[in-house]
PDB file of C-alpha atoms in Angstrom:
ATOM      1  CA  MET A   1      53.005  64.040 126.806  1.00 95.00           C
ATOM      2  CA  LYS A   2      51.673  60.782 128.220  1.00 98.00           C
ATOM      3  CA  LEU A   3      53.829  58.227 126.445  1.00 98.00           C
ATOM      4  CA  SER A   4      56.671  57.908 123.982  1.00 98.00           C
ATOM      5  CA  PHE A   5      56.998  54.914 121.702  1.00 98.00           C
ATOM      6  CA  ILE A   6      60.684  54.315 120.983  1.00 98.00           C
ATOM      7  CA  ILE A   7      61.125  52.289 117.805  1.00 98.00           C
ATOM      8  CA  PRO A   8      64.707  51.507 116.704  1.00 98.00           C
ATOM      9  CA  VAL A   9      64.833  50.748 112.983  1.00 98.00           C
ATOM     10  CA  PHE A  10      67.523  48.974 111.014  1.00 97.00           C
ATOM     11  CA  ASN A  11      66.612  47.528 107.618  1.00 97.00           C
ATOM     12  CA  THR A  12      63.060  46.463 108.474  1.00 97.00           C
ATOM     13  CA  GLU A  13      61.402  48.015 105.439  1.00 97.00           C
ATOM     14  CA  ASP A  14      59.021  45.063 105.054  1.00 96.00           C
ATOM     15  CA  TYR A  15      57.690  45.308 108.623  1.00 97.00           C
ATOM     16  CA  LEU A  16      57.886  48.941 109.663  1.00 98.00           C
ATOM     17  CA  GLU A  17      54.562  50.080 108.225  1.00 98.00           C
ATOM     18  CA  ARG A  18      52.718  47.367 110.157  1.00 98.00           C
ATOM     19  CA  CYS A  19      54.519  48.382 113.357  1.00 98.00           C
ATOM     20  CA  LEU A  20      53.749  52.083 112.980  1.00 98.00           C
ATOM     21  CA  ALA A  21      50.145  51.394 111.988  1.00 98.00           C
ATOM     22  CA  SER A  22      49.625  49.417 115.199  1.00 98.00           C
ATOM     23  CA  CYS A  23      50.984  52.283 117.301  1.00 98.00           C
ATOM     24  CA  LEU A  24      48.633  54.688 115.521  1.00 98.00           C
ATOM     25  CA  ASP A  25      45.586  52.404 115.823  1.00 98.00           C
ATOM     26  CA  GLN A  26      45.015  53.307 119.469  1.00 98.00           C
ATOM     27  CA  ASP A  27      42.330  54.642 121.779  1.00 97.00           C
ATOM     28  CA  LEU A  28      44.231  57.761 122.805  1.00 97.00           C
ATOM     29  CA  PRO A  29      44.388  60.879 120.617  1.00 97.00           C
ATOM     30  CA  GLU A  30      47.709  61.203 118.780  1.00 97.00           C
ATOM     31  CA  SER A  31      48.325  64.462 120.619  1.00 97.00           C
ATOM     32  CA  ASP A  32      48.738  62.407 123.829  1.00 98.00           C
ATOM     33  CA  TYR A  33      51.696  60.371 122.634  1.00 98.00           C
ATOM     34  CA  GLU A  34      54.673  60.466 120.320  1.00 98.00           C
ATOM     35  CA  ILE A  35      56.341  57.857 118.159  1.00 98.00           C
ATOM     36  CA  ILE A  36      60.108  58.245 117.945  1.00 98.00           C
ATOM     37  CA  VAL A  37      61.514  56.350 114.987  1.00 98.00           C
ATOM     38  CA  LEU A  38      65.222  55.948 115.607  1.00 98.00           C
ATOM     39  CA  ASN A  39      66.683  55.180 112.197  1.00 98.00           C
ATOM     40  CA  ASP A  40      69.890  53.320 113.020  1.00 98.00           C
ATOM     41  CA  GLY A  41      71.691  53.735 109.713  1.00 97.00           C
ATOM     42  CA  SER A  42      69.241  51.717 107.602  1.00 98.00           C
ATOM     43  CA  THR A  43      70.413  51.011 104.067  1.00 98.00           C
ATOM     44  CA  ASP A  44      67.091  49.760 102.689  1.00 97.00           C
ATOM     45  CA  GLY A  45      63.849  51.725 102.289  1.00 97.00           C
ATOM     46  CA  SER A  46      63.003  51.903 105.999  1.00 98.00           C
ATOM     47  CA  LEU A  47      63.619  55.634 106.260  1.00 98.00           C
ATOM     48  CA  GLN A  48      61.390  56.339 103.281  1.00 98.00           C
ATOM     49  CA  VAL A  49      58.589  54.233 104.788  1.00 98.00           C
ATOM     50  CA  ALA A  50      58.852  56.177 108.044  1.00 98.00           C
ATOM     51  CA  GLN A  51      58.917  59.538 106.253  1.00 98.00           C
ATOM     52  CA  ARG A  52      55.856  58.678 104.168  1.00 98.00           C
ATOM     53  CA  ILE A  53      53.780  57.748 107.232  1.00 98.00           C
ATOM     54  CA  ALA A  54      55.121  60.647 109.303  1.00 98.00           C
ATOM     55  CA  SER A  55      54.008  63.113 106.642  1.00 98.00           C
ATOM     56  CA  SER A  56      50.393  62.586 107.700  1.00 97.00           C
ATOM     57  CA  HIS A  57      50.961  61.914 111.405  1.00 98.00           C
ATOM     58  CA  PRO A  58      52.663  64.772 113.309  1.00 97.00           C
ATOM     59  CA  CYS A  59      53.099  62.524 116.358  1.00 98.00           C
ATOM     60  CA  ILE A  60      55.837  60.631 114.504  1.00 98.00           C
ATOM     61  CA  ARG A  61      59.334  62.025 114.867  1.00 98.00           C
ATOM     62  CA  ILE A  62      62.270  60.562 112.948  1.00 98.00           C
ATOM     63  CA  VAL A  63      65.793  60.682 114.332  1.00 98.00           C
ATOM     64  CA  SER A  64      68.636  59.277 112.211  1.00 97.00           C
ATOM     65  CA  GLN A  65      72.073  58.191 113.355  1.00 97.00           C
ATOM     66  CA  GLU A  66      74.934  56.039 112.114  1.00 97.00           C
ATOM     67  CA  ASN A  67      74.423  52.347 112.735  1.00 97.00           C
ATOM     68  CA  GLY A  68      75.300  51.540 116.329  1.00 96.00           C
ATOM     69  CA  GLY A  69      73.078  48.613 117.224  1.00 96.00           C
ATOM     70  CA  LEU A  70      69.822  48.149 119.092  1.00 97.00           C
ATOM     71  CA  SER A  71      71.066  49.255 122.513  1.00 97.00           C
ATOM     72  CA  ARG A  72      72.524  52.542 121.305  1.00 98.00           C
ATOM     73  CA  ALA A  73      69.354  53.234 119.333  1.00 98.00           C
ATOM     74  CA  ARG A  74      67.137  52.599 122.349  1.00 98.00           C
ATOM     75  CA  ASN A  75      69.346  54.759 124.557  1.00 98.00           C
ATOM     76  CA  ALA A  76      69.271  57.578 122.007  1.00 98.00           C
ATOM     77  CA  GLY A  77      65.485  57.293 121.764  1.00 98.00           C
ATOM     78  CA  LEU A  78      65.156  57.515 125.535  1.00 98.00           C
ATOM     79  CA  LEU A  79      67.102  60.782 125.544  1.00 98.00           C
ATOM     80  CA  GLU A  80      64.851  62.123 122.782  1.00 98.00           C
ATOM     81  CA  ALA A  81      61.611  61.090 124.517  1.00 98.00           C
ATOM     82  CA  SER A  82      59.356  63.538 126.342  1.00 98.00           C
ATOM     83  CA  GLY A  83      56.572  61.202 127.487  1.00 98.00           C
ATOM     84  CA  ASP A  84      55.934  60.387 131.125  1.00 98.00           C
ATOM     85  CA  TYR A  85      56.240  56.740 130.111  1.00 98.00           C
ATOM     86  CA  VAL A  86      58.173  54.976 127.360  1.00 98.00           C
ATOM     87  CA  TRP A  87      57.463  51.800 125.444  1.00 98.00           C
ATOM     88  CA  PHE A  88      60.320  50.219 123.496  1.00 98.00           C
ATOM     89  CA  VAL A  89      58.792  48.531 120.447  1.00 98.00           C
ATOM     90  CA  ASP A  90      60.890  46.579 117.952  1.00 98.00           C
ATOM     91  CA  SER A  91      60.250  47.656 114.379  1.00 98.00           C
ATOM     92  CA  ASP A  92      59.484  44.148 113.109  1.00 97.00           C
ATOM     93  CA  ASP A  93      56.881  43.611 115.859  1.00 98.00           C
ATOM     94  CA  TYR A  94      53.552  45.297 116.561  1.00 98.00           C
ATOM     95  CA  ILE A  95      51.134  45.989 119.412  1.00 98.00           C
ATOM     96  CA  ALA A  96      47.472  45.217 120.028  1.00 98.00           C
ATOM     97  CA  ARG A  97      44.782  47.516 118.704  1.00 98.00           C
ATOM     98  CA  ASN A  98      43.307  50.018 121.207  1.00 98.00           C
ATOM     99  CA  CYS A  99      45.398  48.821 124.150  1.00 98.00           C
ATOM    100  CA  LEU A 100      47.150  52.076 124.973  1.00 98.00           C
ATOM    101  CA  GLY A 101      44.356  53.819 126.873  1.00 97.00           C
ATOM    102  CA  THR A 102      43.996  50.991 129.412  1.00 97.00           C
ATOM    103  CA  LEU A 103      47.743  50.605 129.850  1.00 98.00           C
ATOM    104  CA  TRP A 104      48.318  54.330 130.278  1.00 97.00           C
ATOM    105  CA  THR A 105      45.474  54.670 132.784  1.00 98.00           C
ATOM    106  CA  LYS A 106      46.856  51.877 134.946  1.00 98.00           C
ATOM    107  CA  CYS A 107      50.347  53.382 134.865  1.00 98.00           C
ATOM    108  CA  ALA A 108      49.070  56.839 135.807  1.00 98.00           C
ATOM    109  CA  ASP A 109      46.478  55.821 138.414  1.00 98.00           C
ATOM    110  CA  GLU A 110      48.886  53.524 140.254  1.00 98.00           C
ATOM    111  CA  MET A 111      51.972  55.740 139.735  1.00 98.00           C
ATOM    112  CA  LEU A 112      53.930  52.768 138.418  1.00 98.00           C
ATOM    113  CA  ASP A 113      57.591  52.576 137.556  1.00 98.00           C
ATOM    114  CA  VAL A 114      57.019  49.400 135.555  1.00 98.00           C
ATOM    115  CA  LEU A 115      53.962  47.809 133.953  1.00 98.00           C
ATOM    116  CA  GLY A 116      54.330  44.268 132.589  1.00 98.00           C
ATOM    117  CA  MET A 117      52.080  42.560 130.050  1.00 98.00           C
ATOM    118  CA  GLY A 118      51.632  39.283 128.229  1.00 97.00           C
ATOM    119  CA  SER A 119      52.595  38.787 124.609  1.00 97.00           C
ATOM    120  CA  PHE A 120      51.849  36.854 121.458  1.00 96.00           C
ATOM    121  CA  ARG A 121      54.573  35.007 119.588  1.00 96.00           C
ATOM    122  CA  VAL A 122      53.946  35.242 115.854  1.00 96.00           C
ATOM    123  CA  MET A 123      55.635  32.426 113.946  1.00 93.00           C
ATOM    124  CA  GLN A 124      56.931  32.627 110.385  1.00 88.00           C
ATOM    125  CA  ASP A 125      53.938  30.674 109.101  1.00 89.00           C
ATOM    126  CA  GLY A 126      51.606  33.272 110.616  1.00 87.00           C
ATOM    127  CA  SER A 127      50.454  31.140 113.548  1.00 93.00           C
ATOM    128  CA  VAL A 128      50.136  32.941 116.857  1.00 93.00           C
ATOM    129  CA  ILE A 129      51.066  31.563 120.264  1.00 94.00           C
ATOM    130  CA  GLU A 130      49.672  33.332 123.318  1.00 92.00           C
ATOM    131  CA  ARG A 131      52.034  33.853 126.244  1.00 93.00           C
ATOM    132  CA  ARG A 132      49.872  35.030 129.139  1.00 93.00           C
ATOM    133  CA  TYR A 133      52.417  35.626 131.873  1.00 94.00           C
ATOM    134  CA  TYR A 134      50.207  37.130 134.583  1.00 96.00           C
ATOM    135  CA  ASP A 135      46.830  36.367 136.101  1.00 95.00           C
ATOM    136  CA  GLN A 136      44.130  38.692 137.375  1.00 93.00           C
ATOM    137  CA  GLY A 137      45.526  38.565 140.910  1.00 94.00           C
ATOM    138  CA  ASN A 138      48.829  40.058 139.771  1.00 96.00           C
ATOM    139  CA  SER A 139      46.999  42.988 138.177  1.00 95.00           C
ATOM    140  CA  LEU A 140      45.294  43.869 141.473  1.00 96.00           C
ATOM    141  CA  LEU A 141      48.543  44.334 143.387  1.00 97.00           C
ATOM    142  CA  VAL A 142      51.457  46.765 143.262  1.00 98.00           C
ATOM    143  CA  TYR A 143      54.840  45.263 144.123  1.00 98.00           C
ATOM    144  CA  ASP A 144      58.262  46.671 144.766  1.00 98.00           C
ATOM    145  CA  GLY A 145      61.054  45.221 142.656  1.00 98.00           C
ATOM    146  CA  PRO A 146      62.461  42.643 145.084  1.00 98.00           C
ATOM    147  CA  SER A 147      59.022  41.356 146.068  1.00 98.00           C
ATOM    148  CA  ALA A 148      58.042  41.025 142.402  1.00 98.00           C
ATOM    149  CA  MET A 149      61.190  39.014 141.746  1.00 97.00           C
ATOM    150  CA  ARG A 150      60.640  36.873 144.847  1.00 96.00           C
ATOM    151  CA  SER A 151      57.155  36.129 143.492  1.00 96.00           C
ATOM    152  CA  GLY A 152      58.666  34.952 140.205  1.00 95.00           C
ATOM    153  CA  LEU A 153      57.112  37.773 138.197  1.00 97.00           C
ATOM    154  CA  LEU A 154      60.135  38.569 136.049  1.00 97.00           C
ATOM    155  CA  LYS A 155      58.719  36.136 133.512  1.00 95.00           C
ATOM    156  CA  SER A 156      60.614  37.478 130.523  1.00 95.00           C
ATOM    157  CA  PRO A 157      63.555  39.864 130.233  1.00 97.00           C
ATOM    158  CA  CYS A 158      62.247  41.173 126.883  1.00 97.00           C
ATOM    159  CA  ALA A 159      62.155  44.983 127.247  1.00 98.00           C
ATOM    160  CA  PRO A 160      59.180  45.537 124.884  1.00 98.00           C
ATOM    161  CA  PHE A 161      56.955  43.567 127.271  1.00 98.00           C
ATOM    162  CA  TYR A 162      57.095  46.463 129.760  1.00 98.00           C
ATOM    163  CA  ILE A 163      55.994  50.081 129.834  1.00 98.00           C
ATOM    164  CA  LEU A 164      58.465  52.119 131.888  1.00 98.00           C
ATOM    165  CA  ARG A 165      58.335  55.470 133.652  1.00 98.00           C
ATOM    166  CA  ARG A 166      60.887  57.648 131.907  1.00 98.00           C
ATOM    167  CA  ALA A 167      62.006  59.571 135.001  1.00 98.00           C
ATOM    168  CA  TYR A 168      62.524  56.287 136.848  1.00 98.00           C
ATOM    169  CA  LEU A 169      64.919  55.087 134.140  1.00 98.00           C
ATOM    170  CA  LEU A 170      66.841  58.343 134.002  1.00 98.00           C
ATOM    171  CA  ASP A 171      67.042  58.786 137.787  1.00 98.00           C
ATOM    172  CA  ASN A 172      68.525  55.303 138.174  1.00 98.00           C
ATOM    173  CA  GLY A 173      70.825  55.492 135.173  1.00 97.00           C
ATOM    174  CA  LEU A 174      69.038  52.545 133.582  1.00 98.00           C
ATOM    175  CA  SER A 175      70.088  52.124 129.969  1.00 98.00           C
ATOM    176  CA  PHE A 176      70.920  49.298 127.600  1.00 98.00           C
ATOM    177  CA  LEU A 177      74.406  47.807 127.358  1.00 97.00           C
ATOM    178  CA  ALA A 178      75.754  48.990 124.021  1.00 96.00           C
ATOM    179  CA  GLY A 179      77.682  46.703 121.711  1.00 94.00           C
ATOM    180  CA  TYR A 180      76.323  43.447 123.132  1.00 95.00           C
ATOM    181  CA  LEU A 181      73.670  40.985 122.019  1.00 94.00           C
ATOM    182  CA  HIS A 182      71.069  39.773 124.557  1.00 95.00           C
ATOM    183  CA  GLU A 183      71.088  43.252 126.096  1.00 96.00           C
ATOM    184  CA  ASP A 184      67.648  42.705 127.648  1.00 98.00           C
ATOM    185  CA  GLU A 185      69.081  39.932 129.840  1.00 97.00           C
ATOM    186  CA  GLU A 186      71.321  42.526 131.473  1.00 98.00           C
ATOM    187  CA  PHE A 187      68.771  45.355 131.552  1.00 98.00           C
ATOM    188  CA  ALA A 188      65.633  43.648 132.864  1.00 98.00           C
ATOM    189  CA  PRO A 189      66.883  42.312 136.253  1.00 98.00           C
ATOM    190  CA  ARG A 190      68.284  45.725 137.175  1.00 98.00           C
ATOM    191  CA  MET A 191      65.156  47.468 135.912  1.00 98.00           C
ATOM    192  CA  PHE A 192      62.949  45.163 137.970  1.00 98.00           C
ATOM    193  CA  TYR A 193      64.989  45.142 141.161  1.00 98.00           C
ATOM    194  CA  LEU A 194      65.310  48.927 141.484  1.00 98.00           C
ATOM    195  CA  ALA A 195      61.625  49.659 140.859  1.00 98.00           C
ATOM    196  CA  LYS A 196      59.477  50.887 143.742  1.00 98.00           C
ATOM    197  CA  ARG A 197      56.108  50.248 142.083  1.00 98.00           C
ATOM    198  CA  ILE A 198      55.470  47.411 139.620  1.00 98.00           C
ATOM    199  CA  SER A 199      52.199  45.963 138.443  1.00 98.00           C
ATOM    200  CA  PHE A 200      50.910  43.860 135.585  1.00 98.00           C
ATOM    201  CA  VAL A 201      48.021  43.311 133.211  1.00 98.00           C
ATOM    202  CA  CYS A 202      46.911  39.818 132.295  1.00 96.00           C
ATOM    203  CA  GLU A 203      46.122  40.806 128.704  1.00 96.00           C
ATOM    204  CA  CYS A 204      48.543  40.086 125.867  1.00 97.00           C
ATOM    205  CA  CYS A 205      49.305  43.419 124.210  1.00 98.00           C
ATOM    206  CA  TYR A 206      52.526  42.806 122.305  1.00 98.00           C
ATOM    207  CA  TYR A 207      53.074  40.742 119.147  1.00 98.00           C
ATOM    208  CA  ALA A 208      56.677  39.469 118.971  1.00 97.00           C
ATOM    209  CA  CYS A 209      57.417  38.202 115.478  1.00 96.00           C
ATOM    210  CA  VAL A 210      59.923  35.443 114.755  1.00 92.00           C
ATOM    211  CA  ARG A 211      62.120  36.050 111.715  1.00 77.00           C
ATOM    212  CA  GLY A 212      64.471  33.336 110.532  1.00 66.00           C
ATOM    213  CA  ASN A 213      67.212  35.810 109.610  1.00 57.00           C
ATOM    214  CA  SER A 214      67.077  37.837 112.810  1.00 55.00           C
ATOM    215  CA  ILE A 215      70.128  38.006 115.067  1.00 54.00           C
ATOM    216  CA  MET A 216      68.419  36.004 117.817  1.00 51.00           C
ATOM    217  CA  GLN A 217      67.535  33.209 115.397  1.00 51.00           C
ATOM    218  CA  THR A 218      71.051  32.721 114.051  1.00 59.00           C
ATOM    219  CA  VAL A 219      73.935  30.752 115.550  1.00 68.00           C
ATOM    220  CA  ASN A 220      76.503  33.455 116.232  1.00 82.00           C
ATOM    221  CA  PRO A 221      79.528  32.794 118.490  1.00 88.00           C
ATOM    222  CA  LYS A 222      79.361  36.405 119.668  1.00 92.00           C
ATOM    223  CA  ARG A 223      76.118  35.563 121.451  1.00 93.00           C
ATOM    224  CA  ALA A 224      77.893  33.119 123.787  1.00 93.00           C
ATOM    225  CA  PHE A 225      80.699  35.505 124.724  1.00 94.00           C
ATOM    226  CA  ASP A 226      78.260  38.379 125.195  1.00 96.00           C
ATOM    227  CA  LEU A 227      76.167  36.227 127.535  1.00 96.00           C
ATOM    228  CA  ILE A 228      79.265  35.566 129.645  1.00 95.00           C
ATOM    229  CA  ALA A 229      79.889  39.316 129.856  1.00 96.00           C
ATOM    230  CA  ILE A 230      76.251  39.920 130.807  1.00 97.00           C
ATOM    231  CA  ALA A 231      76.422  37.276 133.540  1.00 97.00           C
ATOM    232  CA  GLY A 232      79.503  39.057 134.875  1.00 97.00           C
ATOM    233  CA  ARG A 233      77.750  42.426 134.947  1.00 97.00           C
ATOM    234  CA  LEU A 234      74.765  40.956 136.770  1.00 98.00           C
ATOM    235  CA  ASP A 235      77.137  39.351 139.265  1.00 97.00           C
ATOM    236  CA  SER A 236      78.775  42.742 139.868  1.00 97.00           C
ATOM    237  CA  PHE A 237      75.363  44.398 140.271  1.00 98.00           C
ATOM    238  CA  SER A 238      74.359  41.764 142.834  1.00 97.00           C
ATOM    239  CA  GLN A 239      77.331  42.681 145.014  1.00 96.00           C
ATOM    240  CA  GLY A 240      75.838  46.134 145.597  1.00 96.00           C
ATOM    241  CA  ILE A 241      72.367  45.081 146.757  1.00 97.00           C
ATOM    242  CA  ASP A 242      70.941  43.705 149.995  1.00 96.00           C
ATOM    243  CA  PRO A 243      72.764  40.407 150.668  1.00 95.00           C
ATOM    244  CA  ASP A 244      69.423  38.756 151.398  1.00 95.00           C
ATOM    245  CA  ASP A 245      68.326  39.561 147.835  1.00 96.00           C
ATOM    246  CA  ARG A 246      71.401  38.371 145.999  1.00 95.00           C
ATOM    247  CA  TYR A 247      69.828  35.004 145.265  1.00 95.00           C
ATOM    248  CA  LEU A 248      67.317  36.844 143.070  1.00 96.00           C
ATOM    249  CA  LEU A 249      70.119  37.920 140.753  1.00 96.00           C
ATOM    250  CA  SER A 250      71.764  34.527 141.115  1.00 96.00           C
ATOM    251  CA  GLN A 251      68.724  32.901 139.525  1.00 94.00           C
ATOM    252  CA  ARG A 252      68.887  35.300 136.580  1.00 95.00           C
ATOM    253  CA  ILE A 253      72.600  34.622 136.148  1.00 96.00           C
ATOM    254  CA  ALA A 254      71.885  30.894 136.135  1.00 94.00           C
ATOM    255  CA  CYS A 255      69.298  31.468 133.389  1.00 93.00           C
ATOM    256  CA  VAL A 256      71.883  33.362 131.329  1.00 95.00           C
ATOM    257  CA  LEU A 257      74.430  30.575 131.729  1.00 92.00           C
ATOM    258  CA  ASP A 258      71.799  27.993 130.809  1.00 90.00           C
ATOM    259  CA  SER A 259      71.285  29.917 127.563  1.00 91.00           C
ATOM    260  CA  ILE A 260      74.998  29.457 126.852  1.00 90.00           C
ATOM    261  CA  PHE A 261      74.634  25.699 127.292  1.00 85.00           C
ATOM    262  CA  LYS A 262      71.773  25.638 124.787  1.00 86.00           C
ATOM    263  CA  LEU A 263      73.657  27.808 122.328  1.00 89.00           C
ATOM    264  CA  CYS A 264      76.860  25.763 122.513  1.00 83.00           C
ATOM    265  CA  ARG A 265      74.994  22.688 121.316  1.00 81.00           C
ATOM    266  CA  LYS A 266      74.977  24.365 117.893  1.00 84.00           C
ATOM    267  CA  LEU A 267      78.371  26.060 117.844  1.00 86.00           C
ATOM    268  CA  PRO A 268      81.531  24.617 116.257  1.00 87.00           C
ATOM    269  CA  GLU A 269      83.647  22.599 118.667  1.00 83.00           C
ATOM    270  CA  GLU A 270      86.583  25.024 118.536  1.00 86.00           C
ATOM    271  CA  VAL A 271      84.299  27.896 119.571  1.00 88.00           C
ATOM    272  CA  THR A 272      82.777  25.781 122.330  1.00 86.00           C
ATOM    273  CA  ASP A 273      86.277  25.128 123.660  1.00 86.00           C
ATOM    274  CA  GLN A 274      86.906  28.887 123.849  1.00 90.00           C
ATOM    275  CA  VAL A 275      83.629  29.451 125.679  1.00 89.00           C
ATOM    276  CA  GLU A 276      84.476  26.652 128.125  1.00 86.00           C
ATOM    277  CA  ARG A 277      87.858  28.198 128.896  1.00 88.00           C
ATOM    278  CA  GLU A 278      86.269  31.594 129.441  1.00 90.00           C
ATOM    279  CA  LEU A 279      83.708  30.225 131.877  1.00 88.00           C
ATOM    280  CA  VAL A 280      86.185  28.026 133.725  1.00 84.00           C
ATOM    281  CA  ALA A 281      88.252  31.171 134.295  1.00 88.00           C
ATOM    282  CA  HIS A 282      85.185  32.761 135.928  1.00 89.00           C
ATOM    283  CA  SER A 283      84.208  30.216 138.555  1.00 88.00           C
ATOM    284  CA  GLU A 284      82.313  32.935 140.418  1.00 92.00           C
ATOM    285  CA  LEU A 285      79.761  32.747 137.601  1.00 92.00           C
ATOM    286  CA  THR A 286      79.379  28.970 137.427  1.00 89.00           C
ATOM    287  CA  ALA A 287      78.926  29.004 141.223  1.00 91.00           C
ATOM    288  CA  HIS A 288      75.483  30.496 140.555  1.00 93.00           C
ATOM    289  CA  LEU A 289      74.551  27.268 138.777  1.00 89.00           C
ATOM    290  CA  GLN A 290      75.784  25.099 141.619  1.00 87.00           C
ATOM    291  CA  GLY A 291      73.888  27.149 144.194  1.00 86.00           C
ATOM    292  CA  SER A 292      70.587  27.145 142.307  1.00 87.00           C
ATOM    293  CA  LYS A 293      67.459  25.353 143.518  1.00 85.00           C
ATOM    294  CA  VAL A 294      66.564  24.423 139.929  1.00 86.00           C
ATOM    295  CA  PHE A 295      67.725  20.901 139.028  1.00 87.00           C
ATOM    296  CA  LYS A 296      68.817  21.608 135.448  1.00 84.00           C
ATOM    297  CA  PHE A 297      70.962  24.501 136.691  1.00 87.00           C
ATOM    298  CA  GLN A 298      72.439  22.320 139.442  1.00 88.00           C
ATOM    299  CA  PHE A 299      73.210  19.667 136.839  1.00 85.00           C
ATOM    300  CA  ALA A 300      74.997  22.185 134.625  1.00 83.00           C
ATOM    301  CA  GLY A 301      76.950  23.437 137.629  1.00 85.00           C
ATOM    302  CA  ALA A 302      77.957  19.876 138.516  1.00 86.00           C
ATOM    303  CA  LEU A 303      79.404  19.417 135.029  1.00 84.00           C
ATOM    304  CA  PHE A 304      81.719  22.391 135.589  1.00 82.00           C
ATOM    305  CA  LYS A 305      82.749  20.971 138.931  1.00 84.00           C
ATOM    306  CA  LEU A 306      83.282  17.375 137.765  1.00 86.00           C
ATOM    307  CA  PHE A 307      84.557  18.025 134.244  1.00 83.00           C
ATOM    308  CA  PRO A 308      86.175  21.491 134.390  1.00 78.00           C
ATOM    309  CA  ARG A 309      88.060  21.023 131.114  1.00 75.00           C
ATOM    310  CA  HIS A 310      85.162  20.059 128.852  1.00 78.00           C
ATOM    311  CA  PRO A 311      81.743  20.485 130.511  1.00 81.00           C
ATOM    312  CA  PHE A 312      80.009  21.322 127.226  1.00 77.00           C
ATOM    313  CA  ARG A 313      81.368  18.221 125.487  1.00 76.00           C
ATOM    314  CA  VAL A 314      80.105  16.038 128.323  1.00 80.00           C
ATOM    315  CA  TYR A 315      76.763  17.825 128.185  1.00 74.00           C
ATOM    316  CA  ARG A 316      76.376  17.191 124.449  1.00 72.00           C
ATOM    317  CA  THR A 317      77.399  13.542 124.859  1.00 75.00           C
ATOM    318  CA  LEU A 318      74.790  13.021 127.570  1.00 70.00           C
ATOM    319  CA  LEU A 319      72.127  14.626 125.376  1.00 66.00           C
ATOM    320  CA  LYS A 320      72.969  12.246 122.523  1.00 66.00           C
ATOM    321  CA  LEU A 321      72.778   9.248 124.861  1.00 64.00           C
ATOM    322  CA  ALA A 322      69.436  10.438 126.242  1.00 61.00           C
ATOM    323  CA  ARG A 323      67.950  10.553 122.724  1.00 64.00           C
ATOM    324  CA  ARG A 324      68.855   6.929 121.968  1.00 59.00           C
TER     325      ARG A 324
END
């Protein structure tokens, strides 16, 4: 089996048929790949949609489990997969027509652990924004993980933007952090760093759709606390790698903390105060901001140093003044 699509599904009845149709509209015979639909306790008609399409496509396999979240569903799908490579596709997204043959050939010919691609961002009004992360030069080279990160090629942590060698994931114990939001922020830096062979295609092959009611589009306090936990796990991971490479993880941690700053602009003040206290108690994390070479990260780090009690309040006040 060349490739396994792993598609976690939770209450995406309105989008699932489009997703599955895109995975079937490919330039490889269906006998060369499988589509694992991981039904994560859906309560709408998602399962029925999957069953109807699977009835005429033997390459589709449906696995149902109690609802456990995206990470658990992806991890379960990985254990079910038999393909040499896996592609995690979100059930409300879709992929480009007839892209699979080219992507598979590059993976196989270059014996890649990781293949990255560009994406399209599909807005709610149907408009499409192209995000072409890599140029032709990147596609001609094979990098190891640290060199790819040093070259700034971890453009997005979004797991569906990569095709991954299944044995590489299993051999390195690479899985998704269950029970947390923003799990890709924790997964992608480890996945990149440990890879021996990474390459890229300049084409955009993935359509990421924005939904107003999705978890990532809502203001949820859990997101902020989960990001703190993810920053802590990345910090712990960085302690076990070559000291000369730790700055690579430091930059990713700074990006995670910057996301908390952006999120706290929209959270209630009492929640922001809790997040501030949590971060102040973990100065080893905010040190990554202070040590960054990126000005906005340095600025955020300076706020923690100068105003340790209320850095987010100062940040929001400065933003208001800047808009006047």
